[in-house]
Coordinates of C-alpha atoms in Angstrom, one line a residue:
X1 CA 64.4 41.5 130.6
X2 CA 63.7 40.4 126.9
X3 CA 61.1 42.3 125.0
X4 CA 57.9 40.6 124.3
X5 CA 57.0 39.5 120.6
X6 CA 54.7 42.4 119.8
X7 CA 57.0 45.1 121.4
X8 CA 58.4 47.9 119.2
X9 CA 62.4 47.2 118.6
X10 CA 64.8 50.3 118.5
X11 CA 67.3 50.4 115.6
X12 CA 69.8 48.6 117.5
X13 CA 67.2 46.1 118.6
X14 CA 66.2 45.3 115.0
X15 CA 69.6 45.5 113.6
X16 CA 70.9 42.7 116.0
X17 CA 67.6 40.8 115.7
X18 CA 67.9 40.6 111.9
X19 CA 72.0 40.4 111.9
X20 CA 72.8 43.6 109.8
X21 CA 74.3 46.5 110.7
X22 CA 72.2 49.7 111.6
X23 CA 73.3 51.5 108.8
X24 CA 71.8 49.0 106.5
X25 CA 68.6 49.4 107.9
X26 CA 68.6 53.3 107.3
X27 CA 69.7 52.6 103.6
X28 CA 67.1 50.3 102.9
X29 CA 64.4 52.7 104.0
X30 CA 65.9 54.9 101.3
X31 CA 65.5 52.2 98.7
X32 CA 62.3 50.5 99.6
X33 CA 59.4 53.1 100.1
X34 CA 57.3 50.1 102.1
X35 CA 59.9 50.3 105.1
X36 CA 58.7 53.1 107.4
X37 CA 59.4 52.8 111.0
X38 CA 57.7 55.0 113.2
X39 CA 59.8 58.0 114.4
X40 CA 59.7 59.7 117.8
X41 CA 60.8 63.3 118.6
X42 CA 64.5 63.6 117.4
X43 CA 64.1 61.3 114.6
X44 CA 64.4 58.2 116.8
X45 CA 63.1 55.0 114.9
X46 CA 60.9 52.3 116.3
X47 CA 60.3 49.0 114.3
X48 CA 57.0 47.2 114.7
X49 CA 56.7 43.5 114.5
X50 CA 55.2 43.6 110.9
X51 CA 58.3 45.8 110.1
X52 CA 60.7 43.4 111.4
X53 CA 58.8 40.7 109.5
X54 CA 59.1 42.9 106.2
X55 CA 63.0 43.5 106.8
X56 CA 63.6 39.9 107.4
X57 CA 61.9 39.1 104.0
X58 CA 64.0 41.8 102.1
X59 CA 67.3 40.5 104.0
X60 CA 66.4 36.8 102.8
X61 CA 65.8 37.9 99.1
X62 CA 68.8 40.2 99.0
X63 CA 71.3 38.0 101.1
X64 CA 70.0 34.6 100.6
X65 CA 68.1 34.4 97.3
X66 CA 70.2 36.5 95.1
X67 CA 68.0 39.3 94.2
X68 CA 69.5 42.9 93.8
X69 CA 67.7 45.9 95.4
X70 CA 65.9 46.7 92.0
X71 CA 65.0 43.1 91.7
X72 CA 63.3 43.3 95.4
X73 CA 61.7 46.6 94.3
X74 CA 60.1 44.8 91.1
X75 CA 59.0 42.0 93.2
X76 CA 57.1 44.3 95.6
X77 CA 55.5 46.2 92.6
X78 CA 54.4 42.9 91.2
X79 CA 53.6 41.0 94.1
X80 CA 53.2 43.1 97.0
X81 CA 54.0 42.8 100.6
X82 CA 52.7 39.5 100.7
X83 CA 55.4 38.1 98.9
X84 CA 58.0 39.9 101.1
X85 CA 56.2 38.5 104.3
X86 CA 56.5 35.0 102.6
X87 CA 60.1 35.3 102.0
X88 CA 60.5 36.2 105.8
X89 CA 58.8 33.0 106.9
X90 CA 61.1 30.8 104.7
X91 CA 59.0 30.3 101.5
X92 CA 61.2 30.0 98.5
X93 CA 61.2 33.1 96.0
X94 CA 60.7 32.8 92.3
X95 CA 63.8 33.2 90.8
X96 CA 64.8 36.7 89.4
X97 CA 63.2 36.8 85.8
X98 CA 66.1 36.4 83.4
X99 CA 66.9 38.3 80.2
X100 CA 65.8 36.0 77.2
X101 CA 68.1 35.6 74.7
X102 CA 66.6 36.5 71.3
X103 CA 69.7 37.0 69.2
X104 CA 71.8 39.8 68.7
X105 CA 70.4 43.3 69.8
X106 CA 72.8 45.7 68.4
X107 CA 71.9 47.1 64.8
X108 CA 74.3 48.2 62.3
X109 CA 74.3 51.8 63.7
X110 CA 75.1 50.2 66.8
X111 CA 71.7 51.1 68.9
X112 CA 69.2 48.7 70.3
X113 CA 67.3 47.0 67.6
X114 CA 63.9 48.1 69.3
X115 CA 61.8 46.5 66.5
X116 CA 63.1 43.0 68.1
X117 CA 62.7 43.9 71.6
X118 CA 59.4 44.6 73.3
X119 CA 58.7 46.8 76.3
X120 CA 59.2 44.0 78.7
X121 CA 62.5 43.1 77.3
X122 CA 63.8 46.8 77.3
X123 CA 63.0 47.0 81.0
X124 CA 64.8 43.8 81.9
X125 CA 67.9 45.0 80.0
X126 CA 67.6 48.3 81.7
X127 CA 67.4 46.9 84.9
X128 CA 70.3 44.6 84.3
X129 CA 72.4 47.4 83.1
X130 CA 71.6 49.2 86.4
X131 CA 73.1 46.0 88.4
X132 CA 75.9 45.9 86.0
X133 CA 76.8 49.6 86.6
X134 CA 76.5 49.4 90.3
X135 CA 78.8 46.3 90.5
X136 CA 81.4 48.1 87.9
X137 CA 80.8 51.1 90.5
X138 CA 81.9 48.8 93.7
X139 CA 84.8 47.1 91.9
X140 CA 86.2 50.6 90.8
X141 CA 85.8 51.8 94.4
X142 CA 87.6 48.7 95.7
X143 CA 90.2 49.0 93.1
X144 CA 91.2 52.4 94.3
X145 CA 91.8 51.3 98.0

């Protein structure tokens, strides 16, 4: 017998419905503070219908729209849960904010030319650097196999 649309889902049911492994849902809980399923005695998770919608939005942004984890975190910070829920319903997300090319950023000393970079540009570079470092770690791990 199938559950109704308003019924709570276990982690296995949520994972099946979203098409992701259970460990991915647990990982997303650590990365996105807005993902908070109900937990019963023994730590068993129960996902409400709005949790499933939010997770669907996160999955869409990460797997289909090309966002990084930091990009989804930033999108949530700037636009809130409404944006994530709209991604779940199939509305197109704005493209990740690109880093503008404003010429060379390295000074003679090898450091960032902070006089030429605003706070927003520096933040974008930090996000880009974090993503590149994460990609490098993944590649290094694959090469060690």
